[in-house]
PDB file of C-alpha atoms and ligand atoms in Angstrom:
ATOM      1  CA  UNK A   1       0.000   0.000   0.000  1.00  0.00           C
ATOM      2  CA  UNK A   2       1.163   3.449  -1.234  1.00  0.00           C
ATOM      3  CA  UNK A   3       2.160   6.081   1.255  1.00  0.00           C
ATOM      4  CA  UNK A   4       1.153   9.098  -0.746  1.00  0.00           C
ATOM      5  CA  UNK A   5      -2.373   9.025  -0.886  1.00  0.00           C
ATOM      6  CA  UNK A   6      -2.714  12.373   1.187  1.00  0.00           C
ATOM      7  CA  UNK A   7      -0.593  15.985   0.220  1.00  0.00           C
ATOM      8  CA  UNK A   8       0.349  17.454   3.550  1.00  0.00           C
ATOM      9  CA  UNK A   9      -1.097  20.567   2.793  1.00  0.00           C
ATOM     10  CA  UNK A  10      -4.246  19.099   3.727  1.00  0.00           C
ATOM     11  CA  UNK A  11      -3.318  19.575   7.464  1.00  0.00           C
ATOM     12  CA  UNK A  12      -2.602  23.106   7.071  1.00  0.00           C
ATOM     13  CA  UNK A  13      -4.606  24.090  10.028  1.00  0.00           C
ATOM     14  CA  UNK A  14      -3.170  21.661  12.093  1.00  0.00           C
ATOM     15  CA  UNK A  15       1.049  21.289  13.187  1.00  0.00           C
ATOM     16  CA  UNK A  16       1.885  18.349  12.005  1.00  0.00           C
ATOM     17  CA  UNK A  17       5.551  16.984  12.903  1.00  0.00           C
ATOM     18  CA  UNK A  18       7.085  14.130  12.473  1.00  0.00           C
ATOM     19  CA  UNK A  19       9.682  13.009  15.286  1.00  0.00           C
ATOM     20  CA  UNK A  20      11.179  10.163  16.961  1.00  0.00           C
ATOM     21  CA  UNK A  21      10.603   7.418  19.323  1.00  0.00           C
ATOM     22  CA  UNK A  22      12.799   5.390  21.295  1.00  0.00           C
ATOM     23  CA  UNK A  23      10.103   3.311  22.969  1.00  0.00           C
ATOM     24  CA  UNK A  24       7.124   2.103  21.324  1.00  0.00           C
ATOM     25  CA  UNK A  25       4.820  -0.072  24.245  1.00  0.00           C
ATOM     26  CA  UNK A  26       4.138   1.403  27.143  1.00  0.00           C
ATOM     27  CA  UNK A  27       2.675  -0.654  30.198  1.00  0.00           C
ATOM     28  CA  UNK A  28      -0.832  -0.402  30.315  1.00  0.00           C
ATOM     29  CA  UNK A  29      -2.795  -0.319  33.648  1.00  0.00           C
ATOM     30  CA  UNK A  30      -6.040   0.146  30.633  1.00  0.00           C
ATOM     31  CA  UNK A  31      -7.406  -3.539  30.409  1.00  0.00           C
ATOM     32  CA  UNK A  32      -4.608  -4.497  28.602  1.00  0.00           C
ATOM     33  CA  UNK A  33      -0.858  -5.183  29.448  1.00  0.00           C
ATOM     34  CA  UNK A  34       0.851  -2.512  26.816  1.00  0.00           C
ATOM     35  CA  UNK A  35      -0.717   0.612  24.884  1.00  0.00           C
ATOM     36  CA  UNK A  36       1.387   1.904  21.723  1.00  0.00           C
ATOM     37  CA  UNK A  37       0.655   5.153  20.201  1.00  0.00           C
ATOM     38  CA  UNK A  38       1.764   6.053  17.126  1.00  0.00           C
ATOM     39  CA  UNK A  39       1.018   9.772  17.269  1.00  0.00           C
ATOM     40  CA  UNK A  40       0.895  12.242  20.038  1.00  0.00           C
ATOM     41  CA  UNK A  41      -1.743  14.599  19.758  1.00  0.00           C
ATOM     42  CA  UNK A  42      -5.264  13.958  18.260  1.00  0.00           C
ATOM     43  CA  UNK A  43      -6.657  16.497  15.735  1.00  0.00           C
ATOM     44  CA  UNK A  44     -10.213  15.623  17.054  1.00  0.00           C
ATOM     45  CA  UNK A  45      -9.514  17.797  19.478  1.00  0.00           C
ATOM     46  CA  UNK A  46     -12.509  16.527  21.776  1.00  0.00           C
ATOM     47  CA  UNK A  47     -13.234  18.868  24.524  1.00  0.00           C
ATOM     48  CA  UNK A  48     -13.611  16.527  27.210  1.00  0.00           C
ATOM     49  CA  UNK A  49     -10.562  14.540  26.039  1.00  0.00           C
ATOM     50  CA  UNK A  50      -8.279  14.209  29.407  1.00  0.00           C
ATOM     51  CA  UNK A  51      -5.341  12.702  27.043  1.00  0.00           C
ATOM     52  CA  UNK A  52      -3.301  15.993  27.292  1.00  0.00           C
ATOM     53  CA  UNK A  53      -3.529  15.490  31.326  1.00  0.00           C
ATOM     54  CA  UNK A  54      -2.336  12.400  31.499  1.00  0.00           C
ATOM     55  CA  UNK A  55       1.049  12.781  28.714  1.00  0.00           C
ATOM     56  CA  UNK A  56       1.613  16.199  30.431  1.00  0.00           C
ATOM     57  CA  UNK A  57       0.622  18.208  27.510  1.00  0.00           C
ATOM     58  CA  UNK A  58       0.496  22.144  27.302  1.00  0.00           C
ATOM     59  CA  UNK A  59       0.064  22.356  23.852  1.00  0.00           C
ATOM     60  CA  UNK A  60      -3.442  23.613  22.164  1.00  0.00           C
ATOM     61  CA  UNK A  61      -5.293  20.007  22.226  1.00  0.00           C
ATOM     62  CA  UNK A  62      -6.067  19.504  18.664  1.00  0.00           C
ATOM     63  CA  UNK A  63      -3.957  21.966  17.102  1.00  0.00           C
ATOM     64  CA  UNK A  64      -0.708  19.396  16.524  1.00  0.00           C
ATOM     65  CA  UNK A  65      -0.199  15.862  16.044  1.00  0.00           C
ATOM     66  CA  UNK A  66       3.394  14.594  16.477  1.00  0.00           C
ATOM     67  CA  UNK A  67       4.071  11.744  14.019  1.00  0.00           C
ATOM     68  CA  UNK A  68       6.852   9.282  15.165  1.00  0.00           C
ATOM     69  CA  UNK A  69       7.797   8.151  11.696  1.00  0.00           C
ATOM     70  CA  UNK A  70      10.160   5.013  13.203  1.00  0.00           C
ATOM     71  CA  UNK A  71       7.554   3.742  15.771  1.00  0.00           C
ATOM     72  CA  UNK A  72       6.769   0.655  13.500  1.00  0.00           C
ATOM     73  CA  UNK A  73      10.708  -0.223  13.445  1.00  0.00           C
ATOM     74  CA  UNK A  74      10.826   0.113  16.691  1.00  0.00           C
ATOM     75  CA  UNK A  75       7.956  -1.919  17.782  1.00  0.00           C
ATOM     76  CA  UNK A  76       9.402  -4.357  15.472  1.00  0.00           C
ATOM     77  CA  UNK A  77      12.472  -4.656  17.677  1.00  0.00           C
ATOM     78  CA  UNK A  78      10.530  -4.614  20.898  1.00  0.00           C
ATOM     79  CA  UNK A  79       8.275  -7.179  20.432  1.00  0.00           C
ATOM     80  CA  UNK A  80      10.898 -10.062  19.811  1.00  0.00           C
ATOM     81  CA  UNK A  81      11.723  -8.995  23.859  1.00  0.00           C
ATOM     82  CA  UNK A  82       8.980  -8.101  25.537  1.00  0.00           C
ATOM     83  CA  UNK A  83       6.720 -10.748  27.577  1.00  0.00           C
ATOM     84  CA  UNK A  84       3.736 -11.664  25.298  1.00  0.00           C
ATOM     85  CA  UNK A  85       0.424 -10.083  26.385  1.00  0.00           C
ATOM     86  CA  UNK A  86      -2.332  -7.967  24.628  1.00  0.00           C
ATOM     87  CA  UNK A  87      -1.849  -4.025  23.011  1.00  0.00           C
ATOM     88  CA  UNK A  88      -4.196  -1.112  23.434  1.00  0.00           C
ATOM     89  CA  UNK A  89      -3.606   1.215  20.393  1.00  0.00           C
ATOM     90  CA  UNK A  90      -4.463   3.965  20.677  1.00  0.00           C
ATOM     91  CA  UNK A  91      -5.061   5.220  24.445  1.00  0.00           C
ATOM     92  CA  UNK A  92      -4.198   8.566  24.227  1.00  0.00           C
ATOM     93  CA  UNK A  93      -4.601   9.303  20.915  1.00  0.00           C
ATOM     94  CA  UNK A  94      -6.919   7.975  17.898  1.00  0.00           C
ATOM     95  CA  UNK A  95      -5.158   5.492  15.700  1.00  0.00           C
ATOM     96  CA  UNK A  96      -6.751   6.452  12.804  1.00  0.00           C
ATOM     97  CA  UNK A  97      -7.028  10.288  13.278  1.00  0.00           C
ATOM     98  CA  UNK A  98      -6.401  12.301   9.749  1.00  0.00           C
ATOM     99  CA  UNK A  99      -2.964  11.969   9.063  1.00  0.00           C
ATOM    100  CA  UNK A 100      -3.017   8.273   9.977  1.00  0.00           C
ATOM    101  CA  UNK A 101      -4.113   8.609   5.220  1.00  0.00           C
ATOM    102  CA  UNK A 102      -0.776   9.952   4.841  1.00  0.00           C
ATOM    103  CA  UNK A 103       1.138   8.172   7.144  1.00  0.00           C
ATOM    104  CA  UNK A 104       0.175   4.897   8.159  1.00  0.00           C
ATOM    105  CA  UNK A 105       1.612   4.039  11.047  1.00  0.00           C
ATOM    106  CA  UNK A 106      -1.275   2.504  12.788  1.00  0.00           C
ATOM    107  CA  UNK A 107      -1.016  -0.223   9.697  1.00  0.00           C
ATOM    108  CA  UNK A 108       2.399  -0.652   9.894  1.00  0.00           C
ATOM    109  CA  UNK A 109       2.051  -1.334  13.637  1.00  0.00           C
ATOM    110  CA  UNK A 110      -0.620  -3.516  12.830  1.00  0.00           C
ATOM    111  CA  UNK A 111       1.448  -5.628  10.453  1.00  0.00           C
ATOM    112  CA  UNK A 112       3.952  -6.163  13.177  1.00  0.00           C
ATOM    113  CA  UNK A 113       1.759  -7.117  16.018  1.00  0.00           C
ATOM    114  CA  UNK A 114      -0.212  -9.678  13.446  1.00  0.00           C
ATOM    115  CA  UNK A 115       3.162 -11.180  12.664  1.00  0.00           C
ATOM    116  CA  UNK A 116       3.490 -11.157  16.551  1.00  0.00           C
ATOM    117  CA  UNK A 117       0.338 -12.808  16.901  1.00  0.00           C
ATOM    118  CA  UNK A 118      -0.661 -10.421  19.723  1.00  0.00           C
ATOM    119  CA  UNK A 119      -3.966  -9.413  20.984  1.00  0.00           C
ATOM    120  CA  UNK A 120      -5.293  -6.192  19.853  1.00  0.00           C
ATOM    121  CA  UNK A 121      -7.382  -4.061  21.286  1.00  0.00           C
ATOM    122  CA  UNK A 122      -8.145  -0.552  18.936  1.00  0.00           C
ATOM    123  CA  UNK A 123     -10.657   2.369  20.421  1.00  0.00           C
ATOM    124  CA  UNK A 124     -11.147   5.023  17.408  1.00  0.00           C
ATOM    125  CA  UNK A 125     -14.011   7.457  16.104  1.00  0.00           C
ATOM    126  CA  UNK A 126     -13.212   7.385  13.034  1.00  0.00           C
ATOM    127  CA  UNK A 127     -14.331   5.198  10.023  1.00  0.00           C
ATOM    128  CA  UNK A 128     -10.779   4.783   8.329  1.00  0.00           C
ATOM    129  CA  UNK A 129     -10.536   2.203  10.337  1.00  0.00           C
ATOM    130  CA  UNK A 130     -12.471  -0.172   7.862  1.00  0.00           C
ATOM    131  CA  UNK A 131      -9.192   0.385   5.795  1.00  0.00           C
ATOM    132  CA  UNK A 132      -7.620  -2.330   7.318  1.00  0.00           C
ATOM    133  CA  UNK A 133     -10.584  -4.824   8.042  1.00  0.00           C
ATOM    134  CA  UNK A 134      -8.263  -7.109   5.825  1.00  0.00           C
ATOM    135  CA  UNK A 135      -5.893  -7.343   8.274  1.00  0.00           C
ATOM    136  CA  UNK A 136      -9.207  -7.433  11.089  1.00  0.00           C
ATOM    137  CA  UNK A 137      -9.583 -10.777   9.595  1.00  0.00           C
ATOM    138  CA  UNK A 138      -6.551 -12.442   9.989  1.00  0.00           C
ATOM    139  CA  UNK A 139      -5.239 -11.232  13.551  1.00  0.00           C
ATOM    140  CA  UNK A 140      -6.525 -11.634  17.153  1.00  0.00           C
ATOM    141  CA  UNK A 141      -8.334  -8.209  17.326  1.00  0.00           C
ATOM    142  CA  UNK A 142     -11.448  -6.256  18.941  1.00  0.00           C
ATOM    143  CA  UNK A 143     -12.103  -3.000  17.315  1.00  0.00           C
ATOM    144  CA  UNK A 144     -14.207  -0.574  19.662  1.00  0.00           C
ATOM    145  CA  UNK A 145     -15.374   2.580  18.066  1.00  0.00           C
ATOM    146  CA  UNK A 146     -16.702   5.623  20.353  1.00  0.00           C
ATOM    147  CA  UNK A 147     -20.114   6.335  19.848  1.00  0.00           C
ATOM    148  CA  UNK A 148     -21.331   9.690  22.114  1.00  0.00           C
ATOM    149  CA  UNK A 149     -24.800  10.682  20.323  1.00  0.00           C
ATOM    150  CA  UNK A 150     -27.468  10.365  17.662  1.00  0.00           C
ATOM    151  CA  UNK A 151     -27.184  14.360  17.145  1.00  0.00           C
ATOM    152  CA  UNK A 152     -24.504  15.696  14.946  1.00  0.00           C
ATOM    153  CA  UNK A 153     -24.952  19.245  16.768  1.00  0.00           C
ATOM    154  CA  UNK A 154     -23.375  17.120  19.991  1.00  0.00           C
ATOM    155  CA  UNK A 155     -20.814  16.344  17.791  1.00  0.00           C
ATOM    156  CA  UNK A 156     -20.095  19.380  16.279  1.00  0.00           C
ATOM    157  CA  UNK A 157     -19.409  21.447  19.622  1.00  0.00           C
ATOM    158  CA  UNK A 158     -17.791  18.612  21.888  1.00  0.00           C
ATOM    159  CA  UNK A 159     -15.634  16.491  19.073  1.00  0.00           C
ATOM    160  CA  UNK A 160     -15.242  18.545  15.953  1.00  0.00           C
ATOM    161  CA  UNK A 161     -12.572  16.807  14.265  1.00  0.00           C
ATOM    162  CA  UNK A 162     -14.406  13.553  14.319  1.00  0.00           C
ATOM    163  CA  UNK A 163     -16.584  11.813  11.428  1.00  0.00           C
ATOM    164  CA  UNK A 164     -20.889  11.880  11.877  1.00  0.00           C
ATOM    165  CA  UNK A 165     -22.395   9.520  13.789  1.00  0.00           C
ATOM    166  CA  UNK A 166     -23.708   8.358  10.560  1.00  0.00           C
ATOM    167  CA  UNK A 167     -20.195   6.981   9.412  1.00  0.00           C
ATOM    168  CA  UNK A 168     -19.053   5.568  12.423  1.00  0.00           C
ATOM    169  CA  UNK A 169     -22.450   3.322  12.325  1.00  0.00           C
ATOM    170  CA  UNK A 170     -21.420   2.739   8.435  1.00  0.00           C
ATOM    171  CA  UNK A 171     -17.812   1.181   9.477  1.00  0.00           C
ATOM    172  CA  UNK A 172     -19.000  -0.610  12.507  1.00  0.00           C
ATOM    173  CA  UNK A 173     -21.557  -2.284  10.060  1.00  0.00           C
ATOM    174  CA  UNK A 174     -18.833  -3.328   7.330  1.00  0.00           C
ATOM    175  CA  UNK A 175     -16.402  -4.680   9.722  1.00  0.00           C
ATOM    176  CA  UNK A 176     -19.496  -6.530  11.252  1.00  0.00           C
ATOM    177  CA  UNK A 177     -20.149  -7.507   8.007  1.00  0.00           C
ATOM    178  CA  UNK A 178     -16.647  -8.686   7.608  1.00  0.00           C
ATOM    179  CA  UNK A 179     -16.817 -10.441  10.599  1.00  0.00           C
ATOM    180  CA  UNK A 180     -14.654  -8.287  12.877  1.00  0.00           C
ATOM    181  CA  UNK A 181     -15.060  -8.972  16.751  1.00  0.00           C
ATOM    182  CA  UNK A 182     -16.369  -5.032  17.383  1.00  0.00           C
ATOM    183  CA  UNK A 183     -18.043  -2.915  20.674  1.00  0.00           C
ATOM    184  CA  UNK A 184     -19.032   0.271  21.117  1.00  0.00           C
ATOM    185  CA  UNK A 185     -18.221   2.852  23.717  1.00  0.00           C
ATOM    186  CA  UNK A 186     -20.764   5.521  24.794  1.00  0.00           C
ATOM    187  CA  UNK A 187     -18.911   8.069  26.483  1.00  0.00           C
ATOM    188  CA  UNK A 188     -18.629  10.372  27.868  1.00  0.00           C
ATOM    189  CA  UNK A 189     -21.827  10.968  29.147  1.00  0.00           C
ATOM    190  CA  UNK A 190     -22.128  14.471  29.517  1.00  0.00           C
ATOM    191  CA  UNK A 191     -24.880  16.121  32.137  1.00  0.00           C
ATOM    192  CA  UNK A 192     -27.577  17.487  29.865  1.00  0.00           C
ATOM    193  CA  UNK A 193     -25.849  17.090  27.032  1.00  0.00           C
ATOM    194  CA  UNK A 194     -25.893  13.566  25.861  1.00  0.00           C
ATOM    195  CA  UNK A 195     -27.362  11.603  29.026  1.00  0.00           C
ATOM    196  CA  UNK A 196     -31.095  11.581  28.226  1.00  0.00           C
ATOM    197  CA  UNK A 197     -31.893   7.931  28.628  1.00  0.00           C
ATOM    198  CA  UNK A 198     -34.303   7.742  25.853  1.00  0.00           C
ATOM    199  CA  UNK A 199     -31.796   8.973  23.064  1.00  0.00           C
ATOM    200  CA  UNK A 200     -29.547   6.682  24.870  1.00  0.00           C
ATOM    201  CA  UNK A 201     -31.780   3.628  24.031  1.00  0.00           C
ATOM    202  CA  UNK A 202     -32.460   4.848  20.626  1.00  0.00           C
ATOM    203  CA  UNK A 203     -28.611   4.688  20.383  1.00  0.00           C
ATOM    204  CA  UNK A 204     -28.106   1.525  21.703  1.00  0.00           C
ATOM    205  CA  UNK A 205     -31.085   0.170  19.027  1.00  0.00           C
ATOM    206  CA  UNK A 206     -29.358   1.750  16.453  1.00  0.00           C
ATOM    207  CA  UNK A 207     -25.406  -0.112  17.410  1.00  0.00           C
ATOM    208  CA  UNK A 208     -27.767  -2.905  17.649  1.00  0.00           C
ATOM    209  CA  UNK A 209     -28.906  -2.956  13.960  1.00  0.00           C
ATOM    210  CA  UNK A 210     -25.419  -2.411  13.067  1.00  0.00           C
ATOM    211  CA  UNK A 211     -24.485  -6.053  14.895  1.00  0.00           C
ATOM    212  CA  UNK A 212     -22.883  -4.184  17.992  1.00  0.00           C
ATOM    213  CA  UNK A 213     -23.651  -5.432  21.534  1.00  0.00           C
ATOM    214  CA  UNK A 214     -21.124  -5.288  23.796  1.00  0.00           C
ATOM    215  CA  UNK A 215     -21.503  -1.832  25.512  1.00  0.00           C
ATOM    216  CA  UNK A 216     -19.292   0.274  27.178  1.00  0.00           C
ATOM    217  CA  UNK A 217     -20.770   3.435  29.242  1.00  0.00           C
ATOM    218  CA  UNK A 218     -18.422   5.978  31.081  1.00  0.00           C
ATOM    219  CA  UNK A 219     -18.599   9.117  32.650  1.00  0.00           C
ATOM    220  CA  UNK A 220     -17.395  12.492  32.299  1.00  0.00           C
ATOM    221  CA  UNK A 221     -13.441  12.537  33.625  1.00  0.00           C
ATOM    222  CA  UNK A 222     -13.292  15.783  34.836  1.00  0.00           C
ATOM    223  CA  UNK A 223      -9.492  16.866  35.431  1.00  0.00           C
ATOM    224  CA  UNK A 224      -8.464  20.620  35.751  1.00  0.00           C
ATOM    225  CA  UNK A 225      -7.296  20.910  32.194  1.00  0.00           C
ATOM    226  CA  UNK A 226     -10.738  20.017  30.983  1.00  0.00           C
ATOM    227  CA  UNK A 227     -12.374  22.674  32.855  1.00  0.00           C
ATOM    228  CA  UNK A 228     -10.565  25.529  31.386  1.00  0.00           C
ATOM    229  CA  UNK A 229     -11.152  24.076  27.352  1.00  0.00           C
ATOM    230  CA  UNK A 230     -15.499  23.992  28.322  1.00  0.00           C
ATOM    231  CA  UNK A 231     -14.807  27.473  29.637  1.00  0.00           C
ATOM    232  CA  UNK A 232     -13.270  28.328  26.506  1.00  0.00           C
ATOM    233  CA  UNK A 233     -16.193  27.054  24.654  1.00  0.00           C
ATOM    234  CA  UNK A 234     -19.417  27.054  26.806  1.00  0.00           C
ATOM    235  CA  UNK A 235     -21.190  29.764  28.555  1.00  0.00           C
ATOM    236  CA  UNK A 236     -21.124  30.544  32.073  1.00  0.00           C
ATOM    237  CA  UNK A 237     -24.307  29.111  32.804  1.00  0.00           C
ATOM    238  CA  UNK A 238     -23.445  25.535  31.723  1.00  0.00           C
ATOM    239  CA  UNK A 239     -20.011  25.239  32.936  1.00  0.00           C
ATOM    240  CA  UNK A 240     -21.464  26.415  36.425  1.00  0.00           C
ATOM    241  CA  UNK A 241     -23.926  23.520  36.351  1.00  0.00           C
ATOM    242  CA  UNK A 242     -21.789  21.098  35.382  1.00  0.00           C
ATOM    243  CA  UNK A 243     -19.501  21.860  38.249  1.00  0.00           C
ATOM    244  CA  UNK A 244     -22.842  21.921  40.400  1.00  0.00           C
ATOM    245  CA  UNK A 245     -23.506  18.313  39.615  1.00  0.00           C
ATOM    246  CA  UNK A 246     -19.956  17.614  39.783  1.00  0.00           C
ATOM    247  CA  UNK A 247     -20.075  18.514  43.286  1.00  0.00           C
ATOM    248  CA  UNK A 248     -22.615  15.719  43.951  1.00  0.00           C
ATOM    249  CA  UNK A 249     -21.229  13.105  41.186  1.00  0.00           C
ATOM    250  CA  UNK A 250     -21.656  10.210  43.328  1.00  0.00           C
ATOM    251  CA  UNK A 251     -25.199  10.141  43.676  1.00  0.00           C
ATOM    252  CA  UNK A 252     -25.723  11.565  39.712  1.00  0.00           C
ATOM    253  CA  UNK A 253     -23.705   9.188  38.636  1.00  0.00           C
ATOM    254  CA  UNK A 254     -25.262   6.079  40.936  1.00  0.00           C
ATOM    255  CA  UNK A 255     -28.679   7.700  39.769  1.00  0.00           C
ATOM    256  CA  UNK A 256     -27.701   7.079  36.025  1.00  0.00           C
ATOM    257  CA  UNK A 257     -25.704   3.635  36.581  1.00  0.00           C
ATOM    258  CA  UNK A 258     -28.745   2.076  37.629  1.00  0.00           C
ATOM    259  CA  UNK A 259     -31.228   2.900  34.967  1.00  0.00           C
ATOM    260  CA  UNK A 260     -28.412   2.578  32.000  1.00  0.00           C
ATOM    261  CA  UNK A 261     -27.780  -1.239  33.714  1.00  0.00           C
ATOM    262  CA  UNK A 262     -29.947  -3.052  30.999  1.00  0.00           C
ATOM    263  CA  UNK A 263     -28.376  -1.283  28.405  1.00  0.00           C
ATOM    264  CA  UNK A 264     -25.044  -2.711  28.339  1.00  0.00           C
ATOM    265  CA  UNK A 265     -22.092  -3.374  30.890  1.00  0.00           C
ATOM    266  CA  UNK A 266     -21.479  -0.121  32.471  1.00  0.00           C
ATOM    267  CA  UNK A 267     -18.220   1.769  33.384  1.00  0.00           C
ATOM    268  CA  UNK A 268     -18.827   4.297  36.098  1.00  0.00           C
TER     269      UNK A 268
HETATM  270  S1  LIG B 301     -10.499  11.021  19.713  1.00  0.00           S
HETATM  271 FE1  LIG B 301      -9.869  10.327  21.739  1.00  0.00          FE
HETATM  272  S2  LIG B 301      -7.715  10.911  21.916  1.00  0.00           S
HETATM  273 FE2  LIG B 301      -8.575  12.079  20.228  1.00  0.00          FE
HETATM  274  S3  LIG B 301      -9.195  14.029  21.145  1.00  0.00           S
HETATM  275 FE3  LIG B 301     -10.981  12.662  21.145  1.00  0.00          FE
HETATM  276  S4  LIG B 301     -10.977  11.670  23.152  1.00  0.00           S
HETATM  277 FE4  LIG B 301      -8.918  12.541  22.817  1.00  0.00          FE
END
């Protein structure tokens, strides 16, 4: 497969750079034993992402993606040494973010870890990732795609670099179709914003005509970081009642676990 199906210049609003790595798996306390990223930086620039928290980011979330052009090399190297055990990609980034067209490293990690035989486990939003179903079907891998909300306008203001809803149903449906092991994570749930239990159940019946259902629902992660992007973003009035139920989370969130239950396996 060619590399040049993308011209940089179609990430001229965002910094793109490439760099390198001297480690490629990390161990993973995420329900799995190693995560490997092959960017840093996601240009879906989600507000409520708490990525930039946890890698010690200050840069603009969104604005950059750092591309570590030798990660596949070096994962390469790594995994004729390292203990066997499964590999999160993606858990501070998204795998298949834009210039994952141009550059391809989440494929050429892929290759490696199939060779490897290794348990995969992907989390994306985006819908490049039926790109590589052929690979899907010949490796030891569960592909989990983020699904927040029926409404675009959700979206629009809380992940803006990510594809509709619409296409994310689309690829979960053709790598069902393929026969791809997949789930679907709703999350975060946002107070007011994307918690209504009845659109939730129309989204769950909708992953459920797409062949999805093994559920995953989480809360809102609310680190100091994240505050200051919603203030950038939302008025006063909302980011005040956010932090009012935030206050109280533990019975909001006990409140919501219980009637979400029969929807899926919850994460709370
Ligand atoms: S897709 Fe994931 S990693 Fe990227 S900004 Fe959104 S939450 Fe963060």
């Amino acid at each position: 497969m060619g590399l040049n199906v993308v011209d940089p210049g179609d990430f001229k609003d965002l910094q793109v750079k490439e760099v390198s790595c001297s480690q490629a798996l990390s161990l993973s306390g995420l329900e799995s034993d190693y995560s490997l990223n092959p960017y840093r930086g996601c240009s879906h620039g989600c507000l409520y992402c708490y990525a930039p928290c946890v890698i010690n980011e200050s840069r603009e979330w969104g604005s950059f993606v750092d591309v570590k052009r030798n990660i596949p090399n070096v994962l390469a190297k790594e995994l004729k040494t390292k203990t066997k055990g499964s590999v999160r990609l993606g858990s501070v980034t998204d795998p298949y973010q834009e210039v994952e067209k141009l550059y391809q490293l989440t494929r050429m990690c892929l290759l490696q870890l199939k060779k490897a035989k290794a348990h995969v486990i992907i989390q994306t939003k985006s819908d490049l990732v039926t790109r590589d179903i052929d690979l899907f079907t010949e490796m030891d891998v569960d592909v989990g795609m983020t699904v927040t909300s029926m409404n675009n306008e959700f979206r629009d203001r809380f992940e803006p670099g990510t594809p509709t809803i619409e296409e994310r149903l689309s690829a979960l449906k053709k790598m069902n179709d393929s026969g791809v092991n997949t789930w679907a994570f709703i999350g975060p749930l946002i107070p007011g914003e994307n918690d209504d239990i009845i659109q939730l159940e129309e989204l769950v019946e909708s992953l459920n005509a797409v062949g999805v259902y093994e559920l995953y629902l989480d809360k809102l992660n609310m680190r100091d970081g994240i505050w200051s992007r919603f203030e950038q973003v939302l008025d006063e009035d909302r980011v005040n009642r956010y932090r009012e139920i935030y206050s109280q989370r533990n019975r909001y969130f006990q409140e919501r676990k219980e009637r979400l239950q029969k929807l899926g396996k919850i994460i709370f």
